[in-house]
Every structure is written in C-alpha cells, then in structure tokens.
XYZ file of C-alpha atoms in Angstrom:
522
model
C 0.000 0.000 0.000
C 2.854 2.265 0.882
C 4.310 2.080 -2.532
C 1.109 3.032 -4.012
C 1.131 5.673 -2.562
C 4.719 6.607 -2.972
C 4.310 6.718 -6.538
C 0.894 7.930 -6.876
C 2.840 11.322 -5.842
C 5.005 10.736 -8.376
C 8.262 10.035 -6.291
C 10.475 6.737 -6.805
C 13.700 6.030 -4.757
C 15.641 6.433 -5.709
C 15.489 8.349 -5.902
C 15.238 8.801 -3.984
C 14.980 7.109 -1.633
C 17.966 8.494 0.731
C 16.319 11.166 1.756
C 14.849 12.124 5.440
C 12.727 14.863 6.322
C 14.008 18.276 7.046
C 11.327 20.182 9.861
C 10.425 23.512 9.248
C 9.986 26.089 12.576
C 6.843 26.487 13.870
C 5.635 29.945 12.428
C 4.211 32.527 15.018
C 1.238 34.417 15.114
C 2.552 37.097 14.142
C 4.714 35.862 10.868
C 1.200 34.570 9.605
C -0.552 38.147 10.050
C 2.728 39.285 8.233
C 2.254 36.993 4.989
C 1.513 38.544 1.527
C -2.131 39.182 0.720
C -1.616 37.226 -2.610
C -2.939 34.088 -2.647
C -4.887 31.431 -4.436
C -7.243 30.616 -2.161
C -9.233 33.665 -0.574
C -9.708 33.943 3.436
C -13.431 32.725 3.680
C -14.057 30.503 1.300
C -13.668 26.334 0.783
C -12.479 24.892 -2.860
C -13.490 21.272 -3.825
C -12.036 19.561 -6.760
C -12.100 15.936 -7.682
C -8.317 14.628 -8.152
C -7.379 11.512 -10.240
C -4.061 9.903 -10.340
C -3.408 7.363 -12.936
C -0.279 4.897 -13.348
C 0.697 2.890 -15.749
C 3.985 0.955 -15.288
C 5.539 -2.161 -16.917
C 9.217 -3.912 -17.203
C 9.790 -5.502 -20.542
C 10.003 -9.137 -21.365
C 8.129 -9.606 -17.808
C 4.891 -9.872 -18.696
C 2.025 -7.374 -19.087
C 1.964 -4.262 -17.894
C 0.026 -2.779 -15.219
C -2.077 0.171 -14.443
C -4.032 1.740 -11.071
C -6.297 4.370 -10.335
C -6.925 6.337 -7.163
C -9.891 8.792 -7.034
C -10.501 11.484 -3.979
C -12.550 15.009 -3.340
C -9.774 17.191 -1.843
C -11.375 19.801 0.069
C -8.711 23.146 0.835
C -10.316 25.512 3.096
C -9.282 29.179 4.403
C -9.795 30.014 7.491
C -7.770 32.531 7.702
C -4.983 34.508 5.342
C -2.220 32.051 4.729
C -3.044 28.990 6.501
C -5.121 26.564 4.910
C -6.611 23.266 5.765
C -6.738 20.194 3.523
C -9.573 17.351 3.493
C -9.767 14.299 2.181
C -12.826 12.723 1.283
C -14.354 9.691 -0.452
C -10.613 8.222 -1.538
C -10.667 5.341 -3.806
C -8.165 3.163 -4.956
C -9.042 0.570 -7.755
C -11.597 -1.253 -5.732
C -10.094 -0.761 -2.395
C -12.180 2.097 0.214
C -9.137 4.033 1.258
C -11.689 6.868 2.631
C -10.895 6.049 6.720
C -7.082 6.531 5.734
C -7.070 9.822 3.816
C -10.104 11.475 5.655
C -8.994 10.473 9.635
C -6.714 13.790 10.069
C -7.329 17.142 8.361
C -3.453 18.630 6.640
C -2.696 22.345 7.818
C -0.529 24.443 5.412
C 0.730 27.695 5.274
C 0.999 29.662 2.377
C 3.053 33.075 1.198
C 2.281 33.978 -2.403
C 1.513 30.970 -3.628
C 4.625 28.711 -2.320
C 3.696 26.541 0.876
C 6.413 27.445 3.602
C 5.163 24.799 6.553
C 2.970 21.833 6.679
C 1.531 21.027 10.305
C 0.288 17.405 10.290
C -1.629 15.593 12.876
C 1.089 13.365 15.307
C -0.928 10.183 14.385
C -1.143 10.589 10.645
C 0.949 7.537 9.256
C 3.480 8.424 6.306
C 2.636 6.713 3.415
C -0.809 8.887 3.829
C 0.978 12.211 5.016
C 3.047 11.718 1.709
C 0.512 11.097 -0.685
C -1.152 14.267 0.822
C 2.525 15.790 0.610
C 1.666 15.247 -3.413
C -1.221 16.625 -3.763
C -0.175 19.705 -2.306
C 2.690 20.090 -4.326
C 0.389 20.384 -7.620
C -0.903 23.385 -6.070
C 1.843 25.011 -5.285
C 2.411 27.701 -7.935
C 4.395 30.805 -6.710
C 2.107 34.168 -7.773
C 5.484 36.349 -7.899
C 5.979 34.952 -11.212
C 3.188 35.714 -13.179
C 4.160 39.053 -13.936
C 7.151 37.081 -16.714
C 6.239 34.733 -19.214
C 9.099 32.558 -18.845
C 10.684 32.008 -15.399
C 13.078 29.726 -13.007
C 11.287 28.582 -9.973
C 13.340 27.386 -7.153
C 11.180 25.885 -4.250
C 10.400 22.898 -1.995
C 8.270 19.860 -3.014
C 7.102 16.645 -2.159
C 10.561 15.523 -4.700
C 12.517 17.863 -2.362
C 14.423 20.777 -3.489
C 13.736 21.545 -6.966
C 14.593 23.888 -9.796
C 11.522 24.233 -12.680
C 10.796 26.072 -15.739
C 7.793 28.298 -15.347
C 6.322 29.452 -19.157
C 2.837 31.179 -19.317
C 1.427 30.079 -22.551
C -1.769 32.346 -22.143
C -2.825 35.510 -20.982
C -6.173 37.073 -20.990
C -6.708 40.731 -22.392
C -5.663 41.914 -18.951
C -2.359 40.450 -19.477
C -3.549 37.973 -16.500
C -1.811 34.552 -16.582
C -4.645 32.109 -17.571
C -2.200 29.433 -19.076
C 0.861 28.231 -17.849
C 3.540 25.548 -17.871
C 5.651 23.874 -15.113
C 8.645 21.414 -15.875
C 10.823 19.864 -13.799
C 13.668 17.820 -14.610
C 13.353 15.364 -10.789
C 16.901 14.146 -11.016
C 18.166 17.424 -10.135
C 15.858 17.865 -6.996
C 17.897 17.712 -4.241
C 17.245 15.653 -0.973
C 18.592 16.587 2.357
C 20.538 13.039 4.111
C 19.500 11.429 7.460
C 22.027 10.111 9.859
C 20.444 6.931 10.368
C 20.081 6.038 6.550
C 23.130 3.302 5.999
C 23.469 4.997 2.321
C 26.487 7.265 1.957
C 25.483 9.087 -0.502
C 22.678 12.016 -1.754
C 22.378 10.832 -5.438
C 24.129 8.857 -8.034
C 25.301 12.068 -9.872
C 26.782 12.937 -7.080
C 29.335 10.234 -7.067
C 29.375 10.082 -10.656
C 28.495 13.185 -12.007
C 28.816 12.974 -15.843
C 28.835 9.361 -16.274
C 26.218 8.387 -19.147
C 25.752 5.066 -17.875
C 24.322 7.075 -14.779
C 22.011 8.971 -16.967
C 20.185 5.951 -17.591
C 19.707 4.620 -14.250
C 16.958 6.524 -13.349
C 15.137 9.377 -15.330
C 12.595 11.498 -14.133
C 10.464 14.117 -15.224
C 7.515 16.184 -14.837
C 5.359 18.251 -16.213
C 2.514 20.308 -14.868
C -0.172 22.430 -16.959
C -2.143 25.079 -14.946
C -5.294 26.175 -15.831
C -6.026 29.161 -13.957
C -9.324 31.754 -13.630
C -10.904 35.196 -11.640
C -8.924 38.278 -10.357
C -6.416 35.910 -7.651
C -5.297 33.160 -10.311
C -7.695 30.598 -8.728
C -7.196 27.147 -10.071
C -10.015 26.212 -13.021
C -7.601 22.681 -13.070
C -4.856 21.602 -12.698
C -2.424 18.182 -14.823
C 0.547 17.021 -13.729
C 2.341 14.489 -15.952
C 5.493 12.464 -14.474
C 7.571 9.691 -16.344
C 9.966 7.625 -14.324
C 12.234 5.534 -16.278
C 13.924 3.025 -13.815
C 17.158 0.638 -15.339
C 18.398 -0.816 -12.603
C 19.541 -3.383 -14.919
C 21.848 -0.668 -17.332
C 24.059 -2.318 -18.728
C 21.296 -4.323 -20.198
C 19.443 -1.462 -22.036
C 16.938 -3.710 -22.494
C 15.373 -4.494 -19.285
C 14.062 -1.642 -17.015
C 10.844 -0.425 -15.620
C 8.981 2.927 -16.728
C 6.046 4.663 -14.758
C 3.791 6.987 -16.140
C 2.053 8.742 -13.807
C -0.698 11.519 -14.795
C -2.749 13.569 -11.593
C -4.987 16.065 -12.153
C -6.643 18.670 -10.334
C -10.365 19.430 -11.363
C -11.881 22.244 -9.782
C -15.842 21.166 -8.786
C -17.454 24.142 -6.498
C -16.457 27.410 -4.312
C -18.445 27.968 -1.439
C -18.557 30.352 1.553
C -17.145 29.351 4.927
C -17.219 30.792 7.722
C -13.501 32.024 9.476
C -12.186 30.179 12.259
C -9.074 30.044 14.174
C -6.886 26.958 13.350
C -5.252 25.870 16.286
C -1.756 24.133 15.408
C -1.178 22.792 19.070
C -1.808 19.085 18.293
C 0.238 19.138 14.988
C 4.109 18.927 14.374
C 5.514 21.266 11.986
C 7.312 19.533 8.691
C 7.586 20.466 5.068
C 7.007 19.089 1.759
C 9.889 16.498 1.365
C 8.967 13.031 1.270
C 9.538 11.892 4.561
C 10.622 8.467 5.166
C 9.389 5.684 7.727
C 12.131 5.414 9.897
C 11.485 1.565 10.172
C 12.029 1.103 6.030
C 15.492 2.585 6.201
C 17.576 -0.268 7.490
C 19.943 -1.571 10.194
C 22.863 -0.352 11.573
C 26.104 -0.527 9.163
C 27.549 -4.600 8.973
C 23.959 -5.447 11.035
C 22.261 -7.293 7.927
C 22.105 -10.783 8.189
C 22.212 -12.691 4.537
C 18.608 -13.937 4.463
C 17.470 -10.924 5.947
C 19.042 -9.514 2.556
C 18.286 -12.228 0.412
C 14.588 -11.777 1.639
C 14.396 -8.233 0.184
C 15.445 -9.658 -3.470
C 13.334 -12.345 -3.834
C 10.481 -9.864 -3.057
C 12.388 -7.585 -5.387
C 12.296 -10.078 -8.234
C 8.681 -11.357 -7.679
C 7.576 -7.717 -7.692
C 9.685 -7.135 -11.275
C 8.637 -10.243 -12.748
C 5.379 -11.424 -11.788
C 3.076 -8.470 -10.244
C 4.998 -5.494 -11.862
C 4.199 -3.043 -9.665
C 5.143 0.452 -8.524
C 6.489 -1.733 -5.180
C 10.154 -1.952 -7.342
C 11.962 0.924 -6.630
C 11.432 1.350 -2.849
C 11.999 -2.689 -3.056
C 15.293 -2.040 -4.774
C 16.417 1.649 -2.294
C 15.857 -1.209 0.466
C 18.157 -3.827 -1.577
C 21.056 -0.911 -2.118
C 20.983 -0.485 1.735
C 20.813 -4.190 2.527
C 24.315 -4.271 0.654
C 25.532 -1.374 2.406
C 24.993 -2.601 5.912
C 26.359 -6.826 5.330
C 30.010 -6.882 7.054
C 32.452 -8.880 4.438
C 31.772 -12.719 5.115
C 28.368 -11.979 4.607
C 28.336 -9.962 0.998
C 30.013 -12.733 -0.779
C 27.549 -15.273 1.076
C 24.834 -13.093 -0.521
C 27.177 -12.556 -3.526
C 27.165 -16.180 -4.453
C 23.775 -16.888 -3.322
C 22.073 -14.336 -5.857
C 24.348 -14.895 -8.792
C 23.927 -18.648 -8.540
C 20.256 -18.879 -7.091
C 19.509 -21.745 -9.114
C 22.401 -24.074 -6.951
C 20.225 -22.794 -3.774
C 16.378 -22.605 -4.860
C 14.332 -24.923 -6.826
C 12.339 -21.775 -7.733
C 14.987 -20.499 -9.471
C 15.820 -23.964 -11.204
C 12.129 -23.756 -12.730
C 12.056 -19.873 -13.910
C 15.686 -19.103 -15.010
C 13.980 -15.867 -15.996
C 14.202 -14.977 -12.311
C 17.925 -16.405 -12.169
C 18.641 -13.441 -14.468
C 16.476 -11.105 -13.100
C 18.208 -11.359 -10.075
C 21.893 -11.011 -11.065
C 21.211 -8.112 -12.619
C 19.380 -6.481 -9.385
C 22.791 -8.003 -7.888
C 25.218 -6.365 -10.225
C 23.474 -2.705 -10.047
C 22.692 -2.804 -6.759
C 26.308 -3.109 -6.272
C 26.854 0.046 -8.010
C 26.481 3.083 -5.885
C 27.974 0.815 -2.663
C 31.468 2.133 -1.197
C 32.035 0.142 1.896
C 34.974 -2.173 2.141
C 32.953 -5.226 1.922
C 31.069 -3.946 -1.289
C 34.533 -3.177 -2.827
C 35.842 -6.314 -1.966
C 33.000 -8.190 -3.525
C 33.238 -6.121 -6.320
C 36.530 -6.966 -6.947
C 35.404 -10.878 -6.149
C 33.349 -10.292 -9.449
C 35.884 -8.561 -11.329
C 38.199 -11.136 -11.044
C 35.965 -14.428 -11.956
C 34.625 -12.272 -14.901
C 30.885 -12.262 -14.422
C 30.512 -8.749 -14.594
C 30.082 -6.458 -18.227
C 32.950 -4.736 -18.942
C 30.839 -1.035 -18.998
C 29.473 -2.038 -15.579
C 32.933 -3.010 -13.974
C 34.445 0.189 -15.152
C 31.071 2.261 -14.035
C 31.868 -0.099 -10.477
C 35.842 1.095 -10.625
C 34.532 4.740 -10.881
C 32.213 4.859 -8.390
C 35.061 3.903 -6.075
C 37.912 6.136 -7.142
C 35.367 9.567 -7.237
C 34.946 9.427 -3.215
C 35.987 12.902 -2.105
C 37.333 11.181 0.787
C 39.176 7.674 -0.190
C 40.461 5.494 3.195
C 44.267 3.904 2.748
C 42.746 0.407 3.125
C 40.327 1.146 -0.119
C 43.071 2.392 -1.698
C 45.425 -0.874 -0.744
C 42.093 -3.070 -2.272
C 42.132 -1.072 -5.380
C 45.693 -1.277 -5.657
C 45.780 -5.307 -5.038
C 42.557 -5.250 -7.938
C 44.827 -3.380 -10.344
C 47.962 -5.468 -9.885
C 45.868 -8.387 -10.256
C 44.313 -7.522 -13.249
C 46.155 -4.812 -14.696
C 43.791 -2.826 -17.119
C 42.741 0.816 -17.626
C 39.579 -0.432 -15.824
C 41.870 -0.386 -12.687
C 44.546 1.777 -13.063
C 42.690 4.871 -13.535
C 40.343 4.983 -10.705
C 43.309 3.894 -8.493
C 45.197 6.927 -9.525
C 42.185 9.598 -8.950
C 41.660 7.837 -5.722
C 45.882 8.672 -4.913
C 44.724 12.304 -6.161
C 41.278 12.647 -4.218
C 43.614 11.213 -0.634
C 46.602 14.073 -2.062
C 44.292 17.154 -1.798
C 42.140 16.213 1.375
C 44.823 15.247 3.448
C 47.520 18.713 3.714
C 49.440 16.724 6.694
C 51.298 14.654 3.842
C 52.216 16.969 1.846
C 55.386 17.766 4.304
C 55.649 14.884 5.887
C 58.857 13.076 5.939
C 57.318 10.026 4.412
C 54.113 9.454 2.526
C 51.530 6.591 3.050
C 52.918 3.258 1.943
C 49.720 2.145 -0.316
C 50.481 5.671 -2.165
C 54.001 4.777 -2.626
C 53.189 1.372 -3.469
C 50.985 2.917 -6.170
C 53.640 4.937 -7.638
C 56.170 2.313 -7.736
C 53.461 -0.102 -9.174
C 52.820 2.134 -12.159
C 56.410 3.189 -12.499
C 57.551 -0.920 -12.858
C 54.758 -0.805 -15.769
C 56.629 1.933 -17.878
C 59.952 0.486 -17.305
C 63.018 0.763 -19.355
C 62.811 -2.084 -22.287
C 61.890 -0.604 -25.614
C 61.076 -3.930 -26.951
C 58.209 -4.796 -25.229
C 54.855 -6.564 -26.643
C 52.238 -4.773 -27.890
C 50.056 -5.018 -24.479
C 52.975 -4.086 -22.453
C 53.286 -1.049 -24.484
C 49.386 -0.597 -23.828
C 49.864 -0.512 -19.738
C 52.723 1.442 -20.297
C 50.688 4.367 -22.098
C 48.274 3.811 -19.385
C 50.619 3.534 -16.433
C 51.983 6.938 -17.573
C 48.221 8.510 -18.114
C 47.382 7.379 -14.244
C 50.944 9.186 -13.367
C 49.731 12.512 -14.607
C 46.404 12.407 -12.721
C 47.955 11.591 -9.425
C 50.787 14.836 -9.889
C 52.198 15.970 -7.160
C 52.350 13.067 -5.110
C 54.636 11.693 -7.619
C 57.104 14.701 -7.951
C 57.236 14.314 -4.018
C 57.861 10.697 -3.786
C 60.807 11.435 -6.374
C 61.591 14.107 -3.924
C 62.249 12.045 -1.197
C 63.875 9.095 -3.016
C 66.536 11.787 -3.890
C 66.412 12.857 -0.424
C 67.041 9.408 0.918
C 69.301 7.850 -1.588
C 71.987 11.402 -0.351
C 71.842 10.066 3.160
C-alpha cells in the first residue's frame, strides 16, 4: 500500500529514496498576520475539486503491464490569510475504500504567495498517507510572484525535495492575466537533504558520478505540470501534472528496465462560503514538503544485515519485477542498495554467491531461469552506488571471476575512485585489484583515488614520508613503464596507461621522487 502511494505522488527512490525529512519552525502568530495578501485561495471561502491519479507501469520481457487508479474530493479551506486546511474525502483506490485513511486527520498548510512554507500534520497521521497528501499539495503550489514574466526559473520545496523548474505562461487574458501556464521539472536534479540513520552514503548517483552516461540511464525522471487558472487571484479552473519515471536498474542491459507513467490532475468542482475560524496548530508537528521516510524502512545499523534478511528483500524484489509489476520496485530495490551497504564482508560474498547462482540454492529459481537473471542483474546494479569495504571487496570478487560487463565493472571502478574522501585500506584493495588484473579499468580509478587522498589530506604533503599504499601505487605504475623498448604490444598498452594514471595523481609523484633523492643522499 505504501508504494502506491509513494508513486501515486510521483516520487520513486531512488530516488530517492535516501532522503529524510528536514522540519520547518513552527511559524508565530505574528509571521502569519505578516504573509503577503496574494494568494490562491481567498480567506473565507472552501475549494473542492475531484483529483485523479493514474499509473501505468511495466518492465519488458516480464509480462504485461500494469495500471491503477486512485480517485478522492480534496477539500482546501481558508480560514484565515495564509493557513489553509486540507480534506480528504471519499478516496478510492481501484476497488479498495481508502476513505478512513485519507479522511482520519485534516493537513494544515501555510501559504506566502503561492509557495507553501510549513505543513503542520496531525502526530498520528501515518506516512505513506501524510506523503501522498505531501503530493497533492505540491500540484498546487504555484508561486504568484511569477506571473508578472512569461518565462521564469522557480526554485522551491516539493514533495521531490528541493527543486529547480521552468515556469512558461502560454496564455494571458486581455488583462495580461496569466490564464495558461507551464511547469517542468527535470526530478533528477531535486535535491534531498541526508539522514544520519540512513546506511546509504550518498545524496544521489550524480553525485558520485556526475557525468557518467551510464548514470544517466539509471533513473530518469520528469515532470510536467499544466495550470489552468481563472478570476482576479489566479484561482485554479484545473490543474495536470504528468510524471515519467524511467527506472534501469539493470543498465548495462538497455533492455530491461521499468517505466512509470504517472498523470494527476486537479479538477476544480465548487467554491463555497465558509465561515472564518481560528486553526489551532497545538496538536500538529511542523514539517515540510519532502517526502519523509518511515524510519522503520530505512535499514539496520552498518555490517547489522544478516544474509537472508538480505536475500529476503530480493526475492520480493524479483517477484515484484517479474510477476506483479508493480510500482512496489523501486522502494523494493532503495531497500536492496541499503541491505548491501549494511552486510560486514563474510556476509556480501555469502549473498554474492547466493544471488548470482540462485539456481544451486532454490528450486524456484531452477524452474524460472527468468528470475535467475532477473536477479543477477538487481545483484550487479545494486552493487553500483555501494562504497564500503565489503562492497569493494565483492566487487573486486566479481571482477576477477569475470561475471561482470565490462561497462558495468568500469562504471563499479569509478564509483570507487570519485569518493571525495578515499580510506588507505580502499586504496590498498584497489591497488591489489589493479595489480591483479592490470587494465585501464583499474589503473585509472586507483590513480584519482591517490589524487582525491593528495588534496584532502595537507598533513602529507610535508611529511617526511608518505603513506605506503600511495608509494606502493607509484612504484606499481612506475615498474609498468619500465626501461625495455622492446616490449609486446600489451605491455606497451599498460605502459601508455601507467603513464596517463601518473599525470592524474601529480604531485604526489614529484614528491615521492623528492624524497627518493632525499634518501638515496643520506
């Protein structure tokens, strides 16, 4: 049910999926009074409008594809300037009554010209809900200080997190009032603020690997929303929100992967009078729009995930992919990428060997091999974006036997070697990988990793002697250039890369000549 939900709103892990809430203050009396007198929704008055959310999602050569449709009457009163309340009423979910869910707390929001600044939800309201509801208040968030431009960059909060969209007004009236307009959002660039207790190192992908194409397909995300606005305050006639989540966890098979479509709208149904009242926030805790997560999906403790415990989450993982091919997936697979974070060494490679070979260990498997390969690939991309010790080591494990693509070991090398803060003992492990199997697969990320350690760590730069896996590194690459002209044609090819990796680790080198001359005086 939770994944529903997650992706009725039109937010996948991924993405996200690393992301934790981030409370806004409580706002005083006297900061409300204070709030701009533009707004969508007029002190005194209660909007209705019917909302629809429609999904269709499907993963190819896995069977059909599937689609669900949730149906509510989303009430927003005002009750006063800038805070509004939001009800939900009649909800509907295929055939499921979801009605006692959405309708059991009312949503408090403040507004200033047209952004939402705090959301003060009821204590008891569970998460999945207080997202969806997150959602549907992010469609109506359209910031008024823009409609005086036709073309504009928003920057503001939503349920996706922080997020930068293009604002076009494709229609004024002959008041030169915005009666048209466009919203698009490219979702991979929203940023998502970290929590502690999430076992995932890291904010997003691009992050890590910044300008890596096989990245860009990993997960895509877009969306678009089309405002229909009317009357003197830019009320909203309707609203349309289109999203389209590609997700290839498998990418380095282009063909497998799963894509959501996911279309909301927004109808506007009636305006009627209501009388003011005083909302009292005293029973509410003040958040924002971020898509809060459930503190009991993010994981265990780092090295605290047992290998069925881990091997649980995948075979869920692959029966949601294969058979049901639903929107469960990506939070299925955010859970996998942190189940591989938080396994201690022994334990990775028991999963390791366990996943890749599932047919040796489950007669299911040795019926479907469909699933067999299903699940190797979850294994190999889940692998990706890990950077403990025991990921790294298994990665290497891989490496070696040769059951991993050559584009995905090298995208697996990279994500290592672009840590802004690389640990000796990874950098001994990459060094052992690249002296095992010598390649540009290996030598490369070893020497930006030798870089990254250079410039964060300003101690070594005068020390009398510098790390030993750095000068193992050097004198590694240096034996590969040697001094015999005649060499064979692949010795000649490490050479040329041997002497590439020496120019991206610089200075390290000119100071490990510096104090071999220094030594070899004394």
């Amino acid at each position: 049910m939770k994944a529903v939900f997650f992706l009725l709103v039109g937010l996948i892990l991924a993405t996200a999926v690393v992301a934790g809430p981030l409370f806004g203050s409580q706002s005083s009396v006297d900061e409300v009074n204070e709030c701009s007198e533009l707004t969508r929704f007029k002190e005194g008055y209660s909007y209705t409008f019917k909302y629809e959310a429609e999904t269709e999602s499907g993963i190819k050569g896995a069977g059909p594809g599937s689609n669900m449709t949730m149906t509510c009457d989303i009430i927003i009163e005002a009750p006063e300037r800038c805070t509004n309340v939001l009800k939900a009423r009649r909800c509907l979910l295929e055939n499921r009554d979801l009605d006692e869910e959405m309708s059991a707390h009312d949503l408090v929001f403040r507004t200033d010209k047209g952004r939402i600044v705090e959301v003060l939800a009821h204590p008891d309201e569970p998460l999945h809900i207080l997202n969806a509801k997150r959602g549907i208040l992010s469609m109506i968030q359209l910031d008024l200080e823009a409609d005086d431009v036709d073309q504009n960059t928003l920057n503001e909060v939503s349920v996706h997190g922080n997020c930068s969209s293009e604002m076009t007004v494709t229609r004024r009236d002959d008041k030169q009032r915005p009666r048209k307009l466009q919203v698009v959002t490219e979702l991979n660039n929203c940023m998502l603020r970290k929590q502690e207790e999430n076992m995932t190192r890291w904010q997003s992908f691009k992050d890590i690997v910044l300008n890596m194409t096989v990245m860009d397909k990993f997960i895509n995300s877009s969306k678009t929303c089309s405002y229909d606005l009317k009357g003197t305050t830019g009320e909203f006639r309707g609203i349309q929100c289109e999203e389209v989540h590609s997700f290839w966890p498998m990418n380095f098979n282009s063909e497998s992967g799963v894509r959501t479509f996911i279309q909301q709208r927004l109808i506007s149904t009636a305006i009627d009078n209501l009388n003011s009242y005083k909302v009292d926030p005293a029973n509410t805790r003040s958040t924002c729009l971020r898509y809060e997560h459930d503190p009991k999906e993010i994981g265990k403790k780092a090295d605290d995930v047992t290998a069925d415990q881990a091997m649980d989450i995948l075979k869920a993982l692959v029966k949601s992919s294969r058979e049901e091919v639903q929107m469960e997936s990506p939070r299925l697979f955010g859970r996998w990428r942190a189940a591989l974070e938080g396994m201690n060494n022994e334990t990775i490679h028991e999963v390791f060997d366990r996943a890749y070979n599932c047919s040796a260990y489950s007669q299911t498997c040795r019926d479907n091999p469909d699933k067999e390969k299903i699940a190797r690939e979850y294994l190999l991309d889940g692998l990706l974006p890990c950077t403990t010790m025991a990921c790294f080591s298994v990665k290497n494990y891989a490496i070696a036997k040769g059951v991993v693509p050559k584009p995905l070991a090298s995208a697996w090398m990279v994500t290592m070697a672009l840590q802004n803060y690389p640990t000796l003992e990874l950098m001994s492990e990459m060094l052992r990988m690249a002296q095992y199997s010598p390649s540009q697969i290996t030598i490369f990320p070893l020497s930006i990793m030798v870089h990254n350690y250079w410039v964060n760590n300003e101690e070594i730069r005068t020390a009398a002697t510098l790390p030993e896996p750095i000068v193992k590194t050097i004198r590694y690459l240096k034996s590969l250039i040697g001094n015999d002209c005649t060499v064979s044609a692949e010795n000649e090819r490490l050479a040329l890369i041997a002497l590439k990796a020496i120019g991206n680790i610089g200075e390290p080198v000119e100071r490990y000549d510096q104090l071999t001359f220094i030594f070899s005086e004394r």
